[in-house]
Short mmCIF file of C-alpha atoms in Angstrom, two decimals:
data_model
loop_
_atom_site.label_atom_id
_atom_site.label_comp_id
_atom_site.label_asym_id
_atom_site.label_seq_id
_atom_site.Cartn_x
_atom_site.Cartn_y
_atom_site.Cartn_z
CA UNK A 421 23.43 -14.69 -2.45
CA UNK A 422 25.06 -11.74 -1.41
CA UNK A 423 25.79 -10.76 -5.20
CA UNK A 424 22.02 -11.64 -5.95
CA UNK A 425 21.30 -8.81 -3.38
CA UNK A 426 23.61 -6.64 -4.89
CA UNK A 427 22.49 -7.15 -8.14
CA UNK A 428 19.02 -6.31 -6.93
CA UNK A 429 19.88 -2.85 -5.31
CA UNK A 430 21.82 -2.13 -8.26
CA UNK A 431 17.91 -2.06 -10.04
CA UNK A 432 16.30 0.76 -7.79
CA UNK A 433 15.45 3.43 -10.15
CA UNK A 434 17.67 6.67 -9.90
CA UNK A 435 14.81 9.41 -9.64
CA UNK A 436 16.36 12.63 -11.05
CA UNK A 437 13.39 14.55 -10.73
CA UNK A 438 11.76 13.52 -7.28
CA UNK A 439 8.78 16.30 -7.01
CA UNK A 440 7.61 14.49 -10.77
CA UNK A 441 7.68 11.25 -9.15
CA UNK A 442 5.76 11.51 -6.09
CA UNK A 443 2.84 13.38 -8.11
CA UNK A 444 3.09 10.05 -10.58
CA UNK A 445 2.92 8.10 -7.27
CA UNK A 446 -0.10 10.07 -5.58
CA UNK A 447 -2.34 9.78 -9.29
CA UNK A 448 -1.59 6.07 -9.13
CA UNK A 449 -2.49 5.75 -5.55
CA UNK A 450 -5.84 7.37 -6.76
CA UNK A 451 -6.19 5.42 -9.73
CA UNK A 452 -5.88 2.10 -8.04
CA UNK A 453 -8.58 2.59 -5.39
CA UNK A 454 -11.85 0.80 -5.50
CA UNK A 455 -14.53 3.41 -6.52
CA UNK A 456 -16.39 3.53 -3.29
CA UNK A 457 -12.85 5.18 -2.05
CA UNK A 458 -14.00 8.21 -4.76
CA UNK A 459 -11.59 11.23 -5.73
CA UNK A 460 -11.88 12.11 -1.87
CA UNK A 461 -10.38 8.65 -0.90
CA UNK A 462 -13.20 8.07 1.52
CA UNK A 463 -12.67 6.45 4.87
CA UNK A 464 -16.12 5.81 5.46
CA UNK A 465 -16.36 1.92 4.46
CA UNK A 466 -19.47 0.77 3.18
CA UNK A 467 -20.60 -2.80 4.67
CA UNK A 468 -20.49 -3.86 0.96
CA UNK A 469 -17.18 -2.69 0.68
CA UNK A 470 -14.39 -4.60 -2.21
CA UNK A 471 -10.62 -4.15 -1.67
CA UNK A 472 -10.06 -6.65 -4.67
CA UNK A 473 -8.45 -4.42 -6.68
CA UNK A 474 -6.00 -4.16 -3.96
CA UNK A 475 -5.94 -7.67 -2.81
CA UNK A 476 -4.21 -8.49 -5.86
CA UNK A 477 -0.37 -9.01 -6.94
CA UNK A 478 0.67 -7.27 -10.45
CA UNK A 479 0.89 -3.46 -11.18
CA UNK A 480 -2.22 -2.78 -8.76
CA UNK A 481 -0.75 -4.51 -5.83
CA UNK A 482 -0.15 -3.35 -3.04
CA UNK A 483 3.55 -5.03 -2.83
CA UNK A 484 4.81 -2.56 -5.77
CA UNK A 485 2.78 0.40 -4.00
CA UNK A 486 5.29 -0.36 -0.80
CA UNK A 487 8.17 -0.37 -3.39
CA UNK A 488 7.39 3.27 -4.76
CA UNK A 489 7.16 4.72 -1.27
CA UNK A 490 10.52 3.09 -0.50
CA UNK A 491 11.87 4.54 -3.78
CA UNK A 492 10.66 8.21 -2.88
CA UNK A 493 11.59 7.74 0.41
CA UNK A 494 15.08 6.80 -0.84
CA UNK A 495 15.43 9.70 -3.31
CA UNK A 496 13.97 12.32 -0.76
CA UNK A 497 16.95 10.92 1.70
CA UNK A 498 19.63 10.99 -0.88
CA UNK A 499 18.37 14.57 -2.20
CA UNK A 500 17.82 16.03 1.41
CA UNK A 501 14.51 16.71 0.33
CA UNK A 502 11.60 17.19 2.68
CA UNK A 503 7.77 15.98 0.74
CA UNK A 504 4.73 16.29 3.23
CA UNK A 505 2.51 14.79 0.35
CA UNK A 506 5.36 11.78 1.24
CA UNK A 507 4.06 11.60 4.69
CA UNK A 508 0.73 11.43 3.59
CA UNK A 509 0.98 8.96 1.43
CA UNK A 510 2.62 7.02 3.90
CA UNK A 511 -0.34 7.74 6.27
CA UNK A 512 -2.81 6.53 3.50
CA UNK A 513 -1.33 3.62 2.62
CA UNK A 514 -0.48 2.16 6.23
CA UNK A 515 -4.26 3.32 7.12
CA UNK A 516 -5.32 0.93 3.85
CA UNK A 517 -3.07 -1.94 4.98
CA UNK A 518 -5.02 -2.01 7.97
CA UNK A 519 -8.57 -1.78 6.76
CA UNK A 520 -7.81 -4.23 3.99
CA UNK A 521 -6.43 -6.45 7.25
CA UNK A 522 -9.68 -6.03 9.35
CA UNK A 523 -11.77 -7.17 6.05
CA UNK A 524 -10.01 -10.06 5.30
CA UNK A 525 -9.81 -11.29 9.06
CA UNK A 526 -13.87 -10.27 9.00
CA UNK A 527 -14.39 -12.63 5.93
CA UNK A 528 -12.62 -15.48 7.31
CA UNK A 529 -14.66 -15.56 10.58
CA UNK A 530 -17.53 -14.92 8.57
CA UNK A 531 -17.03 -18.31 6.52
CA UNK A 532 -16.80 -20.31 9.97
CA UNK A 533 -13.46 -20.73 10.92
CA UNK A 534 -12.98 -19.53 14.76
CA UNK A 535 -9.52 -17.78 15.92
CA UNK A 536 -8.81 -14.67 17.25
CA UNK A 537 -8.65 -11.44 15.41
CA UNK A 538 -5.85 -10.85 13.93
CA UNK A 539 -4.64 -14.33 13.88
CA UNK A 540 -3.79 -15.14 10.29
CA UNK A 541 -5.21 -18.60 8.86
CA UNK A 542 -1.86 -20.17 9.79
CA UNK A 543 -1.62 -19.55 13.53
CA UNK A 544 -5.11 -20.73 14.59
#
């Protein structure tokens, strides 16, 4: 198992231009947002908000977003860089994850399941 992890760590990309990678991450984040967020990345959530574009796997899934953030953070740390855009995107992604979780819990409760808000379905 250790060998596998070492191999996976070697797969992490070497970012030669951290600033360019950050710009690409920000553009990609905007491109994968639900349409209702608009160019300004609105935080006023409509009643009929649809998060499905982010609630999926693949190239638009949140796992890849978190992975890209980790690459950007690692590259900044390795080069001793501070990028305020990274901090802003971390805050933005964190807000999005919390709001999507609220949406999913609310949806579960509306589907007739009882339980404490914030509890995963398997803990009910």
